[in-house]
Short mmCIF file of C-alpha atoms in Angstrom, two decimals:
data_model
loop_
_atom_site.label_atom_id
_atom_site.label_comp_id
_atom_site.label_asym_id
_atom_site.label_seq_id
_atom_site.Cartn_x
_atom_site.Cartn_y
_atom_site.Cartn_z
CA MET A 1 -5.81 -23.88 0.36
CA PRO A 2 -5.71 -20.39 -1.19
CA MET A 3 -3.81 -17.82 0.83
CA GLU A 4 -5.75 -15.13 2.71
CA THR A 5 -4.47 -11.75 3.88
CA ARG A 6 -6.50 -10.26 6.71
CA ILE A 7 -6.39 -6.65 7.86
CA TRP A 8 -8.77 -4.95 10.24
CA SER A 9 -9.88 -1.87 12.12
CA LYS A 10 -11.44 -1.97 15.60
CA THR A 11 -14.73 -3.23 14.19
CA ARG A 12 -14.27 -4.40 10.59
CA GLN A 13 -12.13 -7.04 8.89
CA VAL A 14 -11.22 -7.21 5.20
CA ILE A 15 -9.94 -10.41 3.61
CA VAL A 16 -7.79 -10.38 0.48
CA GLY A 17 -7.63 -13.66 -1.39
CA PRO A 18 -8.48 -15.42 -4.66
CA GLU A 19 -11.72 -16.80 -3.25
CA HIS A 20 -12.93 -13.37 -2.12
CA PRO A 21 -14.13 -10.35 -4.12
CA ALA A 22 -11.51 -7.85 -5.24
CA VAL A 23 -10.77 -5.30 -2.55
CA ILE A 24 -10.87 -1.66 -3.64
CA ILE A 25 -8.29 0.53 -1.90
CA GLY A 26 -9.30 4.20 -2.05
CA GLU A 27 -6.25 6.35 -2.78
CA ARG A 28 -7.63 9.90 -2.86
CA ILE A 29 -6.16 10.93 0.49
CA ASN A 30 -2.92 11.86 -1.21
CA PRO A 31 -1.90 15.49 -1.75
CA THR A 32 0.04 14.82 -4.97
CA GLY A 33 -1.55 17.08 -7.57
CA LYS A 34 -4.19 18.26 -5.07
CA ARG A 35 -3.40 21.82 -3.99
CA ARG A 36 -6.40 22.17 -1.69
CA LEU A 37 -5.63 18.98 0.17
CA ALA A 38 -1.95 19.95 0.46
CA ALA A 39 -2.93 23.35 1.85
CA SER A 40 -5.30 21.73 4.35
CA LEU A 41 -2.57 19.40 5.56
CA LEU A 42 -0.11 22.26 5.95
CA ALA A 43 -2.72 24.02 8.09
CA LYS A 44 -3.32 20.79 10.04
CA ASP A 45 -6.97 21.01 9.02
CA MET A 46 -8.36 17.45 8.73
CA GLY A 47 -11.78 18.47 7.39
CA ARG A 48 -10.94 17.63 3.78
CA VAL A 49 -9.32 14.34 4.84
CA ARG A 50 -12.53 13.34 6.62
CA ARG A 51 -14.67 14.27 3.61
CA LEU A 52 -12.46 12.26 1.25
CA ALA A 53 -12.62 9.29 3.59
CA ARG A 54 -16.42 9.34 3.75
CA SER A 55 -16.89 9.82 0.01
CA GLN A 56 -14.58 6.96 -0.94
CA VAL A 57 -16.29 4.51 1.41
CA GLU A 58 -19.67 5.61 0.02
CA GLN A 59 -18.35 4.81 -3.47
CA GLY A 60 -17.22 1.31 -2.55
CA ALA A 61 -13.72 1.51 -1.08
CA ALA A 62 -13.12 -1.30 1.42
CA VAL A 63 -9.71 0.01 2.55
CA LEU A 64 -8.42 3.58 2.62
CA ASP A 65 -4.85 4.56 1.76
CA ILE A 66 -3.59 7.58 3.72
CA ASN A 67 -0.70 9.62 2.34
CA VAL A 68 0.14 13.08 3.70
CA GLY A 69 3.38 13.64 1.76
CA ALA A 70 3.18 17.29 0.71
CA ALA A 71 5.98 19.84 0.61
CA GLY A 72 6.51 21.38 4.02
CA VAL A 73 4.44 18.75 5.84
CA ASP A 74 5.91 16.98 8.86
CA GLU A 75 4.74 13.45 8.10
CA VAL A 76 5.72 12.16 11.54
CA GLU A 77 3.22 14.58 13.05
CA LEU A 78 0.57 14.60 10.32
CA LEU A 79 0.17 10.92 9.40
CA PRO A 80 -1.08 9.89 12.86
CA LEU A 81 -3.38 12.94 12.92
CA ALA A 82 -4.83 11.89 9.57
CA VAL A 83 -5.27 8.31 10.81
CA LYS A 84 -7.21 9.54 13.84
CA ALA A 85 -9.34 11.83 11.66
CA VAL A 86 -10.26 9.04 9.25
CA CYS A 87 -11.09 6.67 12.09
CA GLU A 88 -13.53 9.27 13.42
CA VAL A 89 -15.71 8.99 10.30
CA THR A 90 -15.31 5.42 9.05
CA ASP A 91 -14.36 1.98 10.34
CA VAL A 92 -12.74 0.51 7.20
CA PRO A 93 -9.18 -0.78 7.61
CA LEU A 94 -6.35 1.57 6.69
CA CYS A 95 -3.33 1.43 4.41
CA LEU A 96 -0.55 3.65 5.76
CA ASP A 97 1.39 5.18 2.89
CA SER A 98 4.74 6.89 3.44
CA PRO A 99 8.42 6.46 2.56
CA ASN A 100 9.19 7.85 6.03
CA VAL A 101 9.61 4.94 8.45
CA GLU A 102 9.23 7.17 11.52
CA ALA A 103 5.94 8.50 10.14
CA LEU A 104 4.75 4.93 9.66
CA ARG A 105 5.76 4.08 13.22
CA ALA A 106 3.91 7.12 14.59
CA ALA A 107 0.77 6.15 12.65
CA LEU A 108 0.99 2.50 13.72
CA ASP A 109 1.25 3.64 17.33
CA VAL A 110 -2.19 5.28 17.17
CA TYR A 111 -3.97 2.86 14.84
CA GLU A 112 -6.25 0.40 16.60
CA GLY A 113 -6.17 -2.52 14.21
CA LYS A 114 -3.98 -4.46 11.81
CA ALA A 115 -2.81 -2.01 9.16
CA LEU A 116 -1.53 -2.49 5.64
CA ILE A 117 1.79 -0.69 5.09
CA ASN A 118 2.50 0.90 1.72
CA SER A 119 5.19 -0.08 0.97
CA VAL A 120 8.44 -2.03 0.80
CA ASN A 121 10.43 -2.95 -2.30
CA GLY A 122 13.56 -4.86 -3.21
CA GLU A 123 15.96 -2.04 -2.31
CA GLU A 124 18.24 -3.18 0.50
CA LYS A 125 17.63 -0.02 2.53
CA LYS A 126 13.86 -0.45 2.30
CA LEU A 127 14.03 -4.10 3.29
CA GLU A 128 16.15 -3.26 6.32
CA GLN A 129 13.89 -0.39 7.43
CA VAL A 130 10.35 -1.50 6.65
CA LEU A 131 10.24 -5.25 7.26
CA PRO A 132 11.26 -5.02 10.95
CA LEU A 133 8.44 -2.47 11.41
CA VAL A 134 5.95 -4.86 9.78
CA LYS A 135 7.09 -7.60 12.15
CA GLU A 136 7.05 -5.37 15.25
CA TYR A 137 3.47 -4.20 14.70
CA GLY A 138 2.05 -7.38 13.20
CA ALA A 139 1.03 -5.49 10.07
CA ALA A 140 0.65 -6.59 6.46
CA VAL A 141 2.72 -4.94 3.72
CA ILE A 142 2.53 -4.11 0.03
CA ALA A 143 5.73 -5.14 -1.75
CA LEU A 144 6.66 -3.42 -5.02
CA THR A 145 8.60 -5.42 -7.61
CA MET A 146 11.36 -2.87 -8.06
CA ASP A 147 14.81 -2.50 -6.53
CA ASP A 148 17.94 -0.36 -6.56
CA SER A 149 18.08 -0.71 -10.35
CA GLY A 150 14.57 0.67 -10.80
CA ILE A 151 11.52 -1.03 -12.32
CA PRO A 152 12.48 -4.08 -14.38
CA SER A 153 11.32 -4.13 -17.98
CA ASP A 154 10.78 -7.89 -17.91
CA ALA A 155 8.49 -10.15 -15.91
CA ALA A 156 11.19 -12.59 -14.78
CA THR A 157 13.13 -9.93 -12.87
CA ARG A 158 9.96 -8.66 -11.20
CA VAL A 159 9.19 -12.22 -10.07
CA ALA A 160 12.74 -12.58 -8.75
CA ILE A 161 12.33 -9.39 -6.69
CA ALA A 162 8.99 -10.59 -5.35
CA THR A 163 10.63 -13.87 -4.33
CA LYS A 164 13.48 -12.02 -2.61
CA ILE A 165 11.07 -9.86 -0.60
CA VAL A 166 8.91 -12.80 0.47
CA GLU A 167 11.97 -14.77 1.56
CA ARG A 168 13.37 -11.83 3.53
CA ALA A 169 10.00 -11.31 5.20
CA GLU A 170 9.70 -14.96 6.17
CA ALA A 171 13.25 -14.90 7.55
CA LEU A 172 12.07 -12.22 10.00
CA GLY A 173 9.01 -14.23 10.98
CA ILE A 174 6.52 -12.33 8.83
CA PRO A 175 4.08 -14.88 7.38
CA ARG A 176 3.87 -15.09 3.62
CA HIS A 177 0.16 -14.28 3.71
CA ASP A 178 0.97 -10.82 5.10
CA VAL A 179 3.01 -9.84 2.03
CA ILE A 180 0.92 -8.50 -0.86
CA ILE A 181 2.87 -8.21 -4.10
CA ASP A 182 2.43 -5.30 -6.54
CA CYS A 183 3.76 -6.25 -9.99
CA LEU A 184 3.52 -2.58 -11.02
CA ALA A 185 1.10 -1.35 -13.65
CA LEU A 186 2.77 1.37 -15.73
CA ALA A 187 1.30 3.95 -18.09
CA ILE A 188 0.55 2.35 -21.46
CA CYS A 189 1.02 5.67 -23.24
CA ALA A 190 4.78 5.24 -22.75
CA ASP A 191 4.91 1.64 -24.00
CA CYS A 192 1.88 -0.51 -24.76
CA ARG A 193 3.90 -3.66 -24.04
CA THR A 194 4.22 -2.83 -20.34
CA ALA A 195 0.74 -4.17 -19.62
CA MET A 196 1.71 -7.62 -20.89
CA VAL A 197 4.87 -7.63 -18.78
CA THR A 198 2.76 -6.86 -15.70
CA LEU A 199 0.24 -9.59 -16.51
CA ASP A 200 3.01 -12.13 -17.10
CA ALA A 201 4.59 -11.20 -13.77
CA ILE A 202 1.26 -11.55 -11.96
CA ARG A 203 0.74 -15.01 -13.44
CA GLU A 204 4.21 -16.19 -12.44
CA VAL A 205 4.04 -14.72 -8.93
CA ARG A 206 0.74 -16.49 -8.33
CA GLU A 207 2.10 -19.82 -9.62
CA GLN A 208 5.48 -19.66 -7.91
CA LEU A 209 4.74 -17.90 -4.61
CA GLY A 210 0.99 -18.26 -4.09
CA VAL A 211 0.78 -14.83 -2.47
CA ASN A 212 -1.94 -12.24 -2.85
CA MET A 213 -1.49 -9.24 -5.11
CA THR A 214 -2.54 -5.66 -5.59
CA LEU A 215 -2.25 -3.30 -8.55
CA GLY A 216 -2.47 0.45 -9.05
CA ALA A 217 -4.93 0.17 -11.92
CA SER A 218 -5.24 3.95 -12.31
CA ASN A 219 -1.58 4.09 -13.38
CA ILE A 220 -2.42 2.48 -16.72
CA SER A 221 -4.26 5.51 -18.09
CA PHE A 222 -1.82 8.13 -16.78
CA GLY A 223 -1.05 10.68 -19.46
CA LEU A 224 -3.95 9.71 -21.72
#
């Protein structure tokens, strides 16, 4: 039976799986390259966050990624505030996006649902910090196929990293269906062969691990 990943808010569930339509994760609540949003976050003004949440859902997003990582922002304080603000205007499930484990914990404490955490990878420090949090809160997690050596240039190494993460998650009692693998789409302007590496990795991860996958499709056109 095909694997299903389920995440939910108080009132809505989203299922990720090969027998279900592709799930669009809206990623506009991210201050990188957005001066107005960064300024709003610094001022603790959630008006722009709410507007971005509404507009993305209106345009088809089934899950919303929330990232408040701007210079000078206290993510531990701001990420839960942003989560509350988004939940005031929409009921889609949330993807909590931060490299700061304490910020993730603070957001998980206020989120009424099963969140998707963005992200873990094959770095030992990340595995040790993020996976116990996923287990503690019963969340799902996006796992990036990179490690302490960076992003592998070949599909086989990406598959090996994916395998390592899944095995470490299962060792902690996190079910395989709650690990969503990202085989990493890179900008094709740097090297047109990167797309084929990603596709090969996706194929092998599906065949060998059977897990669900996500991909930052907008990365492909970066720089074009």
